[in-house]
mmCIF file of C-alpha atoms in Angstrom:
data_model
loop_
_atom_site.group_PDB
_atom_site.id
_atom_site.type_symbol
_atom_site.label_atom_id
_atom_site.label_comp_id
_atom_site.label_asym_id
_atom_site.label_seq_id
_atom_site.Cartn_x
_atom_site.Cartn_y
_atom_site.Cartn_z
ATOM 1 C CA MET A 1 -11.033 17.671 1.874
ATOM 2 C CA ALA A 2 -8.515 15.626 3.183
ATOM 3 C CA LYS A 3 -6.360 14.304 0.578
ATOM 4 C CA THR A 4 -6.788 10.438 -0.589
ATOM 5 C CA LEU A 5 -3.877 8.379 -1.672
ATOM 6 C CA LYS A 6 -4.514 5.142 -4.340
ATOM 7 C CA VAL A 7 -2.423 2.029 -3.691
ATOM 8 C CA THR A 8 -1.764 -0.574 -5.619
ATOM 9 C CA LEU A 9 0.084 -3.707 -4.855
ATOM 10 C CA VAL A 10 2.426 -4.312 -7.988
ATOM 11 C CA LYS A 11 4.796 -6.409 -6.450
ATOM 12 C CA SER A 12 4.243 -10.328 -5.021
ATOM 13 C CA THR A 13 4.870 -10.415 -0.994
ATOM 14 C CA ILE A 14 6.019 -14.005 -2.011
ATOM 15 C CA GLY A 15 9.667 -14.443 -0.550
ATOM 16 C CA GLN A 16 9.102 -11.427 1.969
ATOM 17 C CA LYS A 17 9.501 -10.896 5.392
ATOM 18 C CA PRO A 18 6.069 -12.012 7.623
ATOM 19 C CA GLU A 19 6.637 -8.197 8.473
ATOM 20 C CA LYS A 20 6.230 -6.928 5.208
ATOM 21 C CA LYS A 21 3.252 -9.223 4.211
ATOM 22 C CA ALA A 22 1.418 -8.074 7.308
ATOM 23 C CA THR A 23 1.961 -4.430 6.101
ATOM 24 C CA VAL A 24 0.636 -5.219 2.802
ATOM 25 C CA ARG A 25 -2.449 -6.987 3.943
ATOM 26 C CA SER A 26 -3.221 -4.400 6.686
ATOM 27 C CA LEU A 27 -3.196 -1.664 4.127
ATOM 28 C CA GLY A 28 -5.826 -3.596 2.347
ATOM 29 C CA LEU A 29 -3.820 -5.635 -0.426
ATOM 30 C CA LYS A 30 -4.939 -9.390 -0.984
ATOM 31 C CA LYS A 31 -4.172 -9.846 -4.656
ATOM 32 C CA LEU A 32 -1.460 -8.425 -7.290
ATOM 33 C CA ASN A 33 -2.688 -5.234 -9.072
ATOM 34 C CA SER A 34 -5.520 -4.516 -6.120
ATOM 35 C CA SER A 35 -6.031 -1.264 -5.181
ATOM 36 C CA VAL A 36 -7.338 0.732 -1.969
ATOM 37 C CA GLU A 37 -7.808 4.382 -1.720
ATOM 38 C CA LYS A 38 -7.031 5.496 2.039
ATOM 39 C CA GLU A 39 -6.966 8.983 3.401
ATOM 40 C CA ASP A 40 -3.777 10.563 3.701
ATOM 41 C CA THR A 41 -2.625 9.964 7.198
ATOM 42 C CA PRO A 42 1.153 9.975 8.377
ATOM 43 C CA ALA A 43 0.753 6.409 9.974
ATOM 44 C CA LEU A 44 -0.414 5.781 6.217
ATOM 45 C CA ARG A 45 2.442 7.142 4.746
ATOM 46 C CA GLY A 46 5.168 5.467 7.382
ATOM 47 C CA MET A 47 3.183 1.588 6.053
ATOM 48 C CA ILE A 48 3.613 2.628 2.883
ATOM 49 C CA ALA A 49 7.243 3.916 3.472
ATOM 50 C CA ALA A 50 7.805 0.446 4.497
ATOM 51 C CA VAL A 51 6.760 -1.514 1.404
ATOM 52 C CA SER A 52 7.556 1.075 -1.502
ATOM 53 C CA HIS A 53 9.306 -1.955 -2.924
ATOM 54 C CA LEU A 54 6.580 -3.967 -3.262
ATOM 55 C CA VAL A 55 3.454 -0.608 -3.967
ATOM 56 C CA LYS A 56 2.798 2.046 -6.268
ATOM 57 C CA VAL A 57 1.154 5.588 -4.799
ATOM 58 C CA GLU A 58 -0.917 8.105 -6.437
ATOM 59 C CA GLU A 59 -2.248 11.521 -5.093
ATOM 60 C CA SER A 60 -6.069 12.126 -5.596
ATOM 61 C CA ASN A 61 -8.489 14.868 -4.047
#
């Protein structure tokens, strides 16, 4: 079974560069404290790394 990651937006995107805002939206996060569960892939890890200061990540099986 593939690992999944729970990604939560913990800091607002107000004042962030448009590229960072677009990355957060493409992760499926809209509002503060919203969470999504995504399959762990290298592309997802790269997106999370780009906005690591805005999100919290938890691993789950």
